Coordinates of C-alpha atoms in Angstrom, one line a residue:
X19 CA 64.8 101.8 142.7
X20 CA 66.7 101.7 146.0
X21 CA 64.6 100.6 148.9
X22 CA 61.4 101.0 146.9
X23 CA 59.0 98.6 145.2
X24 CA 56.6 99.8 142.6
X25 CA 53.7 97.8 141.1
X26 CA 52.0 98.9 137.9
X27 CA 48.6 97.1 137.6
X28 CA 46.7 96.6 134.4
X29 CA 43.3 94.9 135.2
X30 CA 41.9 92.9 132.4
X31 CA 38.3 93.6 133.4
X32 CA 36.4 96.2 135.3
X33 CA 35.0 95.8 138.9
X34 CA 36.5 95.2 142.3
X35 CA 39.7 93.1 142.5
X36 CA 42.2 92.2 145.3
X37 CA 45.9 92.7 145.1
X38 CA 48.0 90.5 147.4
X39 CA 51.6 91.4 148.1
X40 CA 54.1 88.8 149.3
X41 CA 57.6 89.2 150.6
X42 CA 60.6 87.5 152.2
X43 CA 64.0 88.4 153.5
X44 CA 66.8 88.7 150.9
X45 CA 69.2 85.8 150.5
X46 CA 67.1 83.4 152.6
X47 CA 65.3 80.2 151.7
X48 CA 62.2 81.1 153.7
X49 CA 58.9 81.0 151.9
X50 CA 57.1 84.1 150.7
X51 CA 54.5 85.5 153.1
X52 CA 51.7 87.8 152.4
X53 CA 52.5 91.2 153.9
X54 CA 49.6 93.3 152.7
X55 CA 46.7 93.5 150.3
X56 CA 44.7 96.2 148.4
X57 CA 41.2 96.4 147.0
X58 CA 41.2 97.8 143.5
X59 CA 38.0 99.3 142.1
X60 CA 38.4 99.4 138.3
X61 CA 35.9 101.3 136.2
X62 CA 37.7 101.2 132.8
X63 CA 40.0 98.6 131.2
X64 CA 43.3 99.8 129.5
X65 CA 43.7 97.5 126.5
X66 CA 46.9 99.1 125.0
X67 CA 49.1 97.0 127.3
X68 CA 49.2 93.2 127.0
X69 CA 51.5 91.6 129.5
X70 CA 53.2 88.5 128.0
X71 CA 53.1 85.4 130.1
X72 CA 56.9 85.1 129.8
X73 CA 57.5 88.5 131.5
X74 CA 59.1 87.9 134.9
X75 CA 58.7 90.2 137.9
X76 CA 60.4 92.4 138.9
X77 CA 60.5 94.1 135.4
X78 CA 63.2 96.5 134.5
X79 CA 66.3 97.1 136.6
X80 CA 66.2 96.0 140.2
X81 CA 68.4 95.3 143.2
X82 CA 69.3 92.0 141.6
X83 CA 70.7 93.6 138.4
X84 CA 72.6 96.1 140.5
X85 CA 74.0 93.4 142.8
X86 CA 75.4 91.5 139.8
X87 CA 77.1 94.6 138.5
X88 CA 74.7 96.3 136.1
X89 CA 74.4 100.0 137.1
X90 CA 73.1 103.3 135.7
X91 CA 70.5 101.8 133.4
X92 CA 69.5 103.9 130.4
X93 CA 65.8 102.9 131.0
X94 CA 64.7 102.8 134.6
X95 CA 61.1 102.3 133.6
X96 CA 60.2 98.6 133.1
X97 CA 58.1 99.4 130.0
X98 CA 59.9 100.7 126.8
X99 CA 57.8 102.3 124.0
X100 CA 59.4 102.0 120.6
X101 CA 57.4 103.9 118.1
X102 CA 59.8 103.2 115.2
X103 CA 60.5 99.6 116.3
X104 CA 64.0 100.4 117.5
X105 CA 65.3 101.0 121.0
X106 CA 68.6 100.7 122.9
X107 CA 69.1 99.5 126.5
X108 CA 72.4 100.1 128.2
X109 CA 74.1 99.6 131.5
X110 CA 77.5 100.5 133.0
X111 CA 79.4 97.5 134.4
X112 CA 81.3 97.5 137.7
X113 CA 83.1 94.4 136.6
X114 CA 83.6 92.3 133.5
X115 CA 80.5 90.3 132.7
X116 CA 79.7 87.9 129.9
X117 CA 76.1 88.8 129.0
X118 CA 73.6 87.5 126.5
X119 CA 70.1 88.8 125.6
X120 CA 67.0 87.2 124.3
X121 CA 63.9 88.6 122.6
X122 CA 60.5 86.9 123.0
X123 CA 57.1 87.6 121.6
X124 CA 54.0 88.0 123.7
X125 CA 53.3 84.4 123.0
X126 CA 56.7 83.4 124.4
X127 CA 58.4 82.5 121.1
X128 CA 62.0 83.3 120.7
X129 CA 62.7 86.0 118.1
X130 CA 66.2 85.4 116.8
X131 CA 68.7 87.8 115.2
X132 CA 67.0 91.1 116.2
X133 CA 69.5 92.2 118.9
X134 CA 73.0 93.6 118.6
X135 CA 75.1 93.7 121.7
X136 CA 78.2 95.9 122.2
X137 CA 80.6 96.0 125.1
X138 CA 83.0 98.9 125.4
X139 CA 84.6 101.0 128.2
X140 CA 82.8 99.2 131.0
X141 CA 79.4 99.7 129.3
X142 CA 77.1 97.1 127.7
X143 CA 74.5 98.2 125.1
X144 CA 71.7 96.2 123.5
X145 CA 70.2 97.6 120.2
X146 CA 66.8 96.0 119.5
X147 CA 65.1 96.1 116.1
X148 CA 61.5 94.7 116.4
X149 CA 60.3 92.6 113.5
X150 CA 56.9 94.2 113.7
X151 CA 54.5 96.0 116.0
X152 CA 53.5 94.2 119.2
X153 CA 54.5 93.3 122.8
X154 CA 57.9 91.8 123.4
X155 CA 60.1 90.7 126.3
X156 CA 63.8 91.5 126.4
X157 CA 65.6 89.1 128.8
X158 CA 69.2 89.6 129.9
X159 CA 71.4 86.8 131.2
X160 CA 74.8 86.4 132.8
X161 CA 77.0 83.4 131.9
X162 CA 77.5 82.6 135.6
X163 CA 74.4 83.8 137.5
X164 CA 71.9 83.2 134.7
X165 CA 68.8 85.3 134.5
X166 CA 69.2 89.0 135.6
X167 CA 66.3 91.1 134.5
X168 CA 63.8 91.7 131.7
X169 CA 61.9 94.6 130.0
X170 CA 58.6 94.9 128.4
X171 CA 58.9 96.5 124.9
X172 CA 55.8 97.8 123.2
X173 CA 55.4 99.0 119.6
X174 CA 51.9 100.1 118.4
X175 CA 53.0 101.3 115.0
X176 CA 51.6 98.9 112.4
X177 CA 54.1 100.2 109.7
X178 CA 57.1 98.9 111.6
X179 CA 58.9 96.0 109.9
X180 CA 62.6 95.5 110.7
X181 CA 64.5 92.7 109.0
X182 CA 66.6 90.4 111.2
X183 CA 70.3 91.0 111.5
X184 CA 72.4 88.4 109.6
X185 CA 72.2 85.0 111.3
X186 CA 76.1 84.7 111.3
X187 CA 76.5 87.9 113.4
X188 CA 77.9 87.0 116.8
X189 CA 77.3 89.1 120.0
X190 CA 79.0 91.1 121.1
X191 CA 79.4 93.0 117.8
X192 CA 82.3 95.3 117.1
X193 CA 85.3 95.9 119.4
X194 CA 85.0 94.5 123.0
X195 CA 87.3 93.5 125.9
X196 CA 88.0 90.2 124.3
X197 CA 89.8 91.8 121.3
X198 CA 92.1 93.6 123.7
X199 CA 93.0 90.3 125.3
X200 CA 93.6 88.9 121.8
X201 CA 96.1 91.8 121.2
X202 CA 93.9 94.1 118.9
X203 CA 94.0 97.7 120.2
X204 CA 92.7 101.1 119.2
X205 CA 90.1 100.0 116.6
X206 CA 89.4 102.5 113.8
X207 CA 85.7 101.8 114.1
X208 CA 84.1 101.7 117.6
X209 CA 80.6 101.3 116.3
X210 CA 79.5 97.7 115.7
X211 CA 77.7 98.8 112.4
X212 CA 79.7 100.3 109.6
X213 CA 77.6 102.0 106.9
X214 CA 79.2 102.7 103.6
X215 CA 77.8 104.7 100.7
X216 CA 80.3 103.5 98.1
X217 CA 80.7 99.9 99.3
X218 CA 84.2 100.4 100.5
X219 CA 85.6 100.6 104.1
X220 CA 88.8 100.1 106.0
X221 CA 89.0 98.6 109.5
X222 CA 92.4 98.8 111.3
X223 CA 93.8 97.9 114.7
X224 CA 97.0 98.6 116.6
X225 CA 99.0 95.6 117.7
X226 CA 101.3 95.0 120.6
X227 CA 103.2 92.5 118.5
X228 CA 102.8 91.0 115.0
X229 CA 100.0 88.5 114.7
X230 CA 99.0 86.2 111.9
X231 CA 95.3 87.2 111.3
X232 CA 92.7 86.2 108.8
X233 CA 89.3 87.5 107.9
X234 CA 86.0 86.4 106.3
X235 CA 83.2 88.3 104.6
X236 CA 79.8 86.7 104.5
X237 CA 76.5 87.8 103.2
X238 CA 73.2 87.9 105.2
X239 CA 72.4 84.6 103.4
X240 CA 75.4 83.0 105.1
X241 CA 77.3 82.7 101.9
X242 CA 81.1 83.3 102.1
X243 CA 82.1 86.2 99.8
X244 CA 85.6 85.4 98.5
X245 CA 88.3 87.8 97.4
X246 CA 86.7 91.0 98.5
X247 CA 89.1 91.8 101.4
X248 CA 92.8 92.9 101.2
X249 CA 94.7 92.6 104.5
X250 CA 97.8 94.8 105.1
X251 CA 100.0 93.8 107.9
X252 CA 102.7 95.8 109.7
X253 CA 104.6 95.0 112.9
X254 CA 102.3 97.1 115.1
X255 CA 99.2 97.6 112.9
X256 CA 96.8 95.5 110.8
X257 CA 94.4 96.9 108.2
X258 CA 91.6 95.3 106.3
X259 CA 90.4 97.0 103.0
X260 CA 86.9 95.8 102.1
X261 CA 85.0 96.2 98.8
X262 CA 81.4 94.9 98.9
X263 CA 80.2 93.1 95.7
X264 CA 76.8 94.9 95.9
X265 CA 74.5 96.7 98.3
X266 CA 73.1 94.8 101.3
X267 CA 74.2 93.6 104.8
X268 CA 77.4 91.6 105.4
X269 CA 79.2 90.1 108.4
X270 CA 83.0 90.8 108.6
X271 CA 84.8 88.3 110.9
X272 CA 88.4 88.5 112.1
X273 CA 90.3 85.4 113.2
X274 CA 93.7 84.7 114.9
X275 CA 95.8 81.8 113.7
X276 CA 96.2 80.6 117.3
X277 CA 93.0 81.4 119.1
X278 CA 90.5 81.4 116.3
X279 CA 87.5 83.8 116.2
X280 CA 88.1 87.3 117.7
X281 CA 85.3 89.6 116.7
X282 CA 82.9 90.7 113.9
X283 CA 81.3 93.8 112.5
X284 CA 78.0 94.4 110.6
X285 CA 78.6 96.1 107.3
X286 CA 75.7 97.8 105.5
X287 CA 75.4 99.5 102.1
X288 CA 72.1 100.8 100.8
X289 CA 73.4 102.2 97.5
X290 CA 71.9 99.9 94.7
X291 CA 74.6 101.2 92.2
X292 CA 77.5 99.6 94.2
X293 CA 79.0 96.7 92.3
X294 CA 82.7 96.0 93.1
X295 CA 84.4 93.1 91.3
X296 CA 86.4 90.7 93.4
X297 CA 90.2 91.0 93.9
X298 CA 92.2 88.5 92.0
X299 CA 91.9 85.0 93.4
X300 CA 95.7 84.6 93.1
X301 CA 96.2 87.4 95.7
X302 CA 97.3 86.2 99.1
X303 CA 96.8 87.9 102.5
X304 CA 98.5 89.8 103.8
X305 CA 99.1 91.9 100.6
X306 CA 102.2 94.1 100.3
X307 CA 105.2 94.0 102.6
X308 CA 104.7 92.5 106.1
X309 CA 106.9 91.5 109.1
X310 CA 107.3 88.1 107.4
X311 CA 108.9 89.9 104.5
X312 CA 111.5 91.4 106.9
X313 CA 112.2 87.9 108.4
X314 CA 113.2 86.7 104.9
X315 CA 115.5 89.6 104.5
X316 CA 113.6 92.3 102.5
X317 CA 113.5 95.7 104.3
X318 CA 112.5 99.4 103.5
X319 CA 110.0 98.7 100.7
X320 CA 109.6 101.6 98.2
X321 CA 105.9 100.7 98.1
X322 CA 104.5 100.1 101.7
X323 CA 100.9 100.1 100.3
X324 CA 99.6 96.7 99.1
X325 CA 98.1 98.2 95.9
X326 CA 100.3 99.7 93.1
X327 CA 98.4 102.1 90.8
X328 CA 100.2 102.8 87.5
X329 CA 99.0 105.2 84.8
X330 CA 101.6 104.3 82.1
X331 CA 101.8 100.6 82.9
X332 CA 105.3 100.9 84.4
X333 CA 106.7 101.1 87.9
X334 CA 109.7 100.2 90.0
X335 CA 109.6 98.3 93.3
X336 CA 112.6 98.1 95.5
X337 CA 113.8 96.7 98.9
X338 CA 117.0 96.9 100.9
X339 CA 118.5 93.5 101.7
X340 CA 120.9 92.2 104.3
X341 CA 121.7 88.9 102.6
X342 CA 122.0 87.2 99.2
X343 CA 118.6 86.0 98.1
X344 CA 117.9 83.7 95.1
X345 CA 114.6 85.3 94.1
X346 CA 112.0 84.7 91.4
X347 CA 109.3 87.1 90.5
X348 CA 106.1 86.4 88.6
X349 CA 103.4 88.6 87.2
X350 CA 100.0 87.0 86.8
X351 CA 96.5 88.1 85.8
X352 CA 93.0 86.8 85.6
X353 CA 92.0 89.6 83.1
X354 CA 94.3 88.5 80.3
X355 CA 96.4 85.6 79.4
X356 CA 100.1 86.0 79.9
X357 CA 102.4 83.4 78.2
X358 CA 104.3 81.2 80.6
X359 CA 107.7 82.3 79.3
X360 CA 106.8 86.0 78.8
X361 CA 109.0 88.2 81.0
X362 CA 107.4 91.4 82.3
X363 CA 109.7 92.0 85.3
X364 CA 113.4 92.9 85.4
X365 CA 115.2 92.0 88.6
X366 CA 118.4 93.7 89.6
X367 CA 120.4 93.2 92.8
X368 CA 123.2 95.5 93.8
X369 CA 124.7 97.0 97.0
X370 CA 122.2 95.3 99.3
X371 CA 119.3 96.5 97.2
X372 CA 116.7 94.6 95.2
X373 CA 115.0 96.5 92.4
X374 CA 112.1 95.2 90.3
X375 CA 111.2 97.1 87.1
X376 CA 107.7 96.0 85.9
X377 CA 106.0 96.6 82.6
X378 CA 102.4 95.2 82.4
X379 CA 101.1 94.0 79.0
X380 CA 97.8 96.0 79.2
X381 CA 95.2 97.6 81.5
X382 CA 93.6 95.5 84.2
X383 CA 94.5 93.9 87.6
X384 CA 97.7 91.9 88.2
X385 CA 99.3 90.0 91.0
X386 CA 103.0 90.5 91.5
X387 CA 104.5 87.5 93.4
X388 CA 107.9 87.3 95.0
X389 CA 109.5 83.9 95.9
X390 CA 112.8 82.8 97.4
X391 CA 114.4 79.6 96.4
X392 CA 114.9 78.5 100.0
X393 CA 112.0 80.2 101.9
X394 CA 109.3 79.9 99.2
X395 CA 106.6 82.5 98.9
X396 CA 107.6 85.9 100.4
X397 CA 104.9 88.5 99.5
X398 CA 102.6 89.8 96.7
X399 CA 101.2 93.1 95.5
X400 CA 98.1 94.0 93.7
X401 CA 98.9 96.0 90.5
X402 CA 96.1 98.1 88.9
X403 CA 96.1 100.1 85.6
X404 CA 93.0 101.7 84.0
X405 CA 94.6 103.3 81.0
X406 CA 93.3 101.6 77.9
X407 CA 96.3 102.8 75.8
X408 CA 98.8 100.8 77.8
X409 CA 100.3 97.9 75.8
X410 CA 103.8 96.8 76.8
X411 CA 105.5 93.9 75.0
X412 CA 107.4 91.4 77.2
X413 CA 111.1 91.9 77.7
X414 CA 113.3 89.9 75.2
X415 CA 113.1 86.1 75.6
X416 CA 116.9 85.9 75.9
X417 CA 116.9 88.1 79.0
X418 CA 117.5 86.3 82.3
X419 CA 116.9 87.6 85.8
X420 CA 118.7 89.0 87.6
X421 CA 119.7 91.6 85.0
X422 CA 122.9 93.6 85.2
X423 CA 125.8 92.9 87.6
X424 CA 124.8 91.1 90.8
X425 CA 126.4 89.3 93.7
X426 CA 126.9 86.1 91.6
X427 CA 128.7 88.2 88.9
X428 CA 131.1 89.4 91.5
X429 CA 131.5 86.0 93.1
X430 CA 132.5 84.6 89.6
X431 CA 135.3 87.2 89.4
X432 CA 133.7 90.1 87.4
X433 CA 133.9 93.3 89.6
X434 CA 133.8 97.0 89.2
X435 CA 131.3 97.1 86.3
X436 CA 131.3 100.2 84.2
X437 CA 127.5 99.9 83.9
X438 CA 126.0 99.0 87.3
X439 CA 122.4 99.5 86.1
X440 CA 120.7 96.7 84.3
X441 CA 119.4 98.8 81.4
X442 CA 121.8 100.5 78.9
X443 CA 120.2 103.2 76.7
X444 CA 122.4 104.1 73.8
X445 CA 121.7 107.1 71.5
X446 CA 124.3 106.3 68.8
X447 CA 124.1 102.5 69.0
X448 CA 127.7 102.0 70.3
X449 CA 129.1 101.7 73.8
X450 CA 131.6 99.8 75.9
X451 CA 131.0 97.6 79.0
X452 CA 134.0 96.9 81.2
X453 CA 134.7 94.8 84.3
X454 CA 137.7 94.2 86.5
X455 CA 138.8 90.6 86.5
X456 CA 139.6 89.2 90.0
X457 CA 140.6 85.8 88.6
X458 CA 141.7 84.4 85.2
X459 CA 138.6 84.1 83.1
X460 CA 137.9 83.7 79.5
X461 CA 135.1 86.0 78.3
X462 CA 132.7 85.3 75.5
X463 CA 130.1 88.1 74.9
X464 CA 127.1 87.7 72.6
X465 CA 124.3 90.0 71.4
X466 CA 120.7 88.9 71.0
X467 CA 117.4 90.4 69.8
X468 CA 113.8 89.3 69.3
X469 CA 113.0 92.3 66.9
X470 CA 115.5 91.5 64.1
X471 CA 116.8 88.2 62.9
X472 CA 120.2 87.6 64.5
X473 CA 122.2 84.9 62.9
X474 CA 124.8 83.1 65.1
X475 CA 127.5 85.0 63.3
X476 CA 125.8 88.3 64.0
X477 CA 125.4 87.5 67.7
X478 CA 129.3 87.2 67.9
X479 CA 130.3 89.9 65.3
X480 CA 128.5 92.9 66.8
X481 CA 130.6 92.6 70.1
X482 CA 134.3 92.8 70.4
X483 CA 136.3 92.3 73.6
X484 CA 139.8 93.2 74.8
X485 CA 141.5 92.0 78.0
X486 CA 144.3 94.1 79.4
X487 CA 145.9 94.1 82.9
X488 CA 143.0 92.5 84.8
X489 CA 140.3 94.4 82.9
X490 CA 138.0 93.3 80.2
X491 CA 136.3 95.8 77.7
X492 CA 133.4 94.7 75.6
X493 CA 132.7 97.0 72.7
X494 CA 129.1 96.8 71.2
X495 CA 127.9 98.1 67.8
X496 CA 124.1 97.7 67.3
X497 CA 123.1 96.7 63.7
X498 CA 120.0 99.0 64.0
X499 CA 117.7 100.6 66.5
X500 CA 115.7 98.3 68.8
X501 CA 115.9 96.3 72.0
X502 CA 118.8 93.9 72.6
X503 CA 120.3 91.7 75.2
X504 CA 124.0 91.5 75.9
X505 CA 125.1 88.2 77.4
X506 CA 128.4 88.0 79.2
X507 CA 129.6 84.4 79.4
X508 CA 132.6 83.3 81.3
X509 CA 134.9 80.3 81.5
X510 CA 137.1 79.7 84.5
X511 CA 140.7 78.6 83.9
X512 CA 140.0 75.0 85.0
X513 CA 136.7 74.7 83.0
X514 CA 136.0 73.6 79.5
X515 CA 132.5 75.3 79.2
X516 CA 131.3 78.8 79.2
X517 CA 128.6 79.7 81.7
X518 CA 126.1 82.6 81.5
X519 CA 127.1 85.0 84.2
X520 CA 125.5 88.4 83.5
X521 CA 123.3 90.1 80.9
X522 CA 122.1 93.7 80.1
X523 CA 119.0 95.0 78.5
X524 CA 120.0 97.5 75.7
X525 CA 117.6 100.0 74.2
X526 CA 118.4 102.2 71.2
X527 CA 115.6 104.5 69.8
X528 CA 117.7 106.2 67.1
X529 CA 116.3 105.0 63.8
X530 CA 119.5 106.2 61.9
X531 CA 121.7 103.7 63.7
X532 CA 123.1 101.1 61.3
X533 CA 126.5 99.8 62.5
X534 CA 128.3 97.1 60.5
X535 CA 129.8 94.1 62.4
X536 CA 133.2 94.2 63.9
X537 CA 136.0 92.5 61.9
X538 CA 136.0 88.7 62.0
X539 CA 138.6 87.5 64.5
X540 CA 140.4 84.3 63.8
X541 CA 141.6 81.8 66.4
X542 CA 145.1 83.4 66.5
X543 CA 143.5 86.7 67.7
X544 CA 144.2 86.6 71.4
X545 CA 141.9 88.2 74.0
X546 CA 144.8 90.4 75.3
X547 CA 145.2 92.0 71.8
X548 CA 143.7 95.5 71.5
X549 CA 142.0 96.8 68.3
X550 CA 141.7 100.6 68.3
X551 CA 140.8 101.2 64.6
X552 CA 139.2 100.4 62.3
X553 CA 136.4 98.9 64.4
X554 CA 133.9 98.5 61.5
X555 CA 134.2 95.1 59.9
X556 CA 133.1 96.5 56.6
X557 CA 135.3 99.1 54.9
X558 CA 134.5 101.5 52.1
X559 CA 136.0 100.9 48.6
X560 CA 138.9 102.8 47.1
X561 CA 140.1 104.8 50.2
X562 CA 143.1 104.7 52.5
X563 CA 142.2 103.1 55.9
X564 CA 144.2 103.8 59.1
X565 CA 145.0 100.9 61.3
X566 CA 146.0 101.0 65.0
X567 CA 146.2 97.8 67.2
X568 CA 148.3 96.4 69.9
X569 CA 149.7 92.9 69.3
X570 CA 152.6 92.2 71.7
X571 CA 155.4 89.6 71.2
X572 CA 155.4 89.5 67.4
X573 CA 158.1 90.5 64.9
X574 CA 155.8 92.0 62.3
X575 CA 152.2 93.1 61.8
X576 CA 150.9 93.6 58.2
X577 CA 147.6 94.4 56.4
X578 CA 146.9 92.4 53.3
X579 CA 144.9 94.1 50.7
X580 CA 145.9 94.0 47.1
X581 CA 149.4 93.7 48.5
X582 CA 150.9 93.4 52.0
X583 CA 151.3 96.7 53.8
X584 CA 153.5 96.4 56.9
X585 CA 152.5 98.4 60.0
X586 CA 155.0 100.3 62.2
X587 CA 155.5 99.7 65.9
X588 CA 154.9 103.0 67.7
X589 CA 154.7 104.3 71.3
X590 CA 152.8 102.2 73.8
X591 CA 153.3 99.0 71.8
X592 CA 150.7 99.8 69.1
X593 CA 151.2 98.9 65.5
X594 CA 150.1 101.7 63.2
X595 CA 149.8 102.4 59.5
X596 CA 147.4 102.7 56.5
X597 CA 146.4 100.6 53.6
X598 CA 144.2 101.2 50.5
X599 CA 141.0 99.2 49.9
X600 CA 141.4 99.6 46.1
X601 CA 140.6 96.4 44.2
X602 CA 139.9 94.4 47.3
X603 CA 137.0 92.3 48.4
X604 CA 138.6 91.4 51.8
X605 CA 141.4 92.7 53.9
X606 CA 143.3 90.8 56.5
X607 CA 145.6 91.6 59.5
X608 CA 148.5 89.2 59.7
X609 CA 151.3 88.6 62.2
X610 CA 154.8 87.1 61.9
X611 CA 156.9 85.8 64.8
X612 CA 160.7 86.2 65.3
X613 CA 161.1 82.4 65.3
X614 CA 159.3 82.0 61.9
X615 CA 159.3 85.4 60.1
X616 CA 158.2 83.9 56.8
X617 CA 155.0 82.4 58.1
X618 CA 152.1 84.9 58.4
X619 CA 149.2 84.1 60.7
X620 CA 145.8 85.7 59.9
X621 CA 144.2 87.3 62.9
X622 CA 141.5 89.7 61.5
X623 CA 139.4 89.8 58.4
X624 CA 137.5 92.9 57.0
X625 CA 135.0 93.1 54.1
X626 CA 135.1 95.8 51.5
X627 CA 131.9 97.3 50.1
X628 CA 130.4 100.4 48.7
X629 CA 128.7 103.1 50.9
X630 CA 125.0 103.4 50.5
X631 CA 123.4 106.6 51.8
X632 CA 120.0 105.1 52.8
X633 CA 121.2 101.9 54.5
X634 CA 124.8 102.4 55.4
X635 CA 126.9 99.7 53.8
X636 CA 125.3 97.9 50.8
X637 CA 124.2 94.3 50.6
X638 CA 127.3 93.2 48.8
X639 CA 129.2 93.9 52.1
X640 CA 126.7 92.4 54.5
X641 CA 127.2 89.1 56.3
X642 CA 126.5 85.9 54.5

């Protein structure tokens, strides 16, 4: 107290005793001199207080603690009685001080890990949990001055037994002025101890600027607990999602890549039913999009959260882009084995937008990883599905990412696609894909499937292309329902080899679909020729079939069945006419030139077969 000295005297025996009081002037090196004495007549001895030898006078707050900057003490009395073994001593601070505290027994032994110190809003607080009943000394020190003051703490409750705090816990605990200096602001948890009933908690901070942070979760036995923290990073915010493996006490530490350790929290869960599995070890922090993702060139993510929950095993993830990226995407799991070449992610890139369509093979946890050919690893997501009915097969093995038209397709000379989306769903099993051609290209489309056996001839005969006036049209007839891949291969004018340039995923669920192949095109069939009808490469027996096709710069076009049937040149340059399939196994389209009218060149071949109600055309008309 100001301008007052108080002496509490506890004689250890009865009878008359003398109290000598010594004093000296403040801030001098003079020796202490006796200023007065008292005679004490003690009739009874009070044995409830035992003064430890390590207790230093003055006890409690004094002029010295106030001079250093510790004001407004929560306990002005020098003796603190803690019936439940717990007490809290606090001070307001007039200036920033780096303080430490020490707890000693009545025998002078140091009691480690029984004090938690917090520093917030110009206030320091010491929370003490005594290991058992007894007399203790709380000593407070400053990093510059040294010893400041001490308290006598007494607990007479024999039932008290407080376990030590984890040995790894560093004081001060929780947010403190040092974290603000490190750039971590507005903490979501001001208290140093976070108690969780379900074993889960989230700690977040605001940031002045993006920082590369890391974290560590350790048990009270000093063991590092791996893969139980997910870090989410934004430009001005960082968030840590923590799932404890079981009940108990844990230390959560936060580090900065440049300055090292920043702060720590004490986490406690008393629920014995808590048992959280670890996150996948393949998962990298931060999880989900981060400022580093934007640096690479991926913006505006459709899923800003790091965890994607899917009920049906499917989801689509998208980003906007400001540059052409050569990306690869992988789906990995520790719950189930995924074949190395199994494809479960479709990637499409169009109009400055990246889209990832994901189908997981079954329930469980997965890690979706995104890489760039030049930058390497970009980011990853945690994918979770709890539906036991989910069972998606991989996409066809002949499918290549990116799927659908993309910047490389346009760069190669294929523009203005009729189908900008990577997936084509066909109800009747037939459709046409077209592109504008910016340069002279030879197009070679093929159709592939893992669900039915596609011979090399079938891959070519179920697609038919026409090139007219800078435009290519690719007609597709599916042999049956199922999942297919359409490859568009191109060959520049100055090249001798075709190069895969674009592919589509084709889905047809109509079980009645059963298209025969297109007619067989011979080498004299040029890509600028246009076949309107018939498009089916297998024709019914004993009927008249109408023909319409455009073949420019020829003198005659005929259809050869049992005999030759010449076609008539009509409006628009199309040759038209009809021919009977009677007594024919094959029918051919032939051409003759003005220079050599007697020579006929075969350009198309049709097969003739009987119609079968159950399966379309019968086996005698199928490909061999």
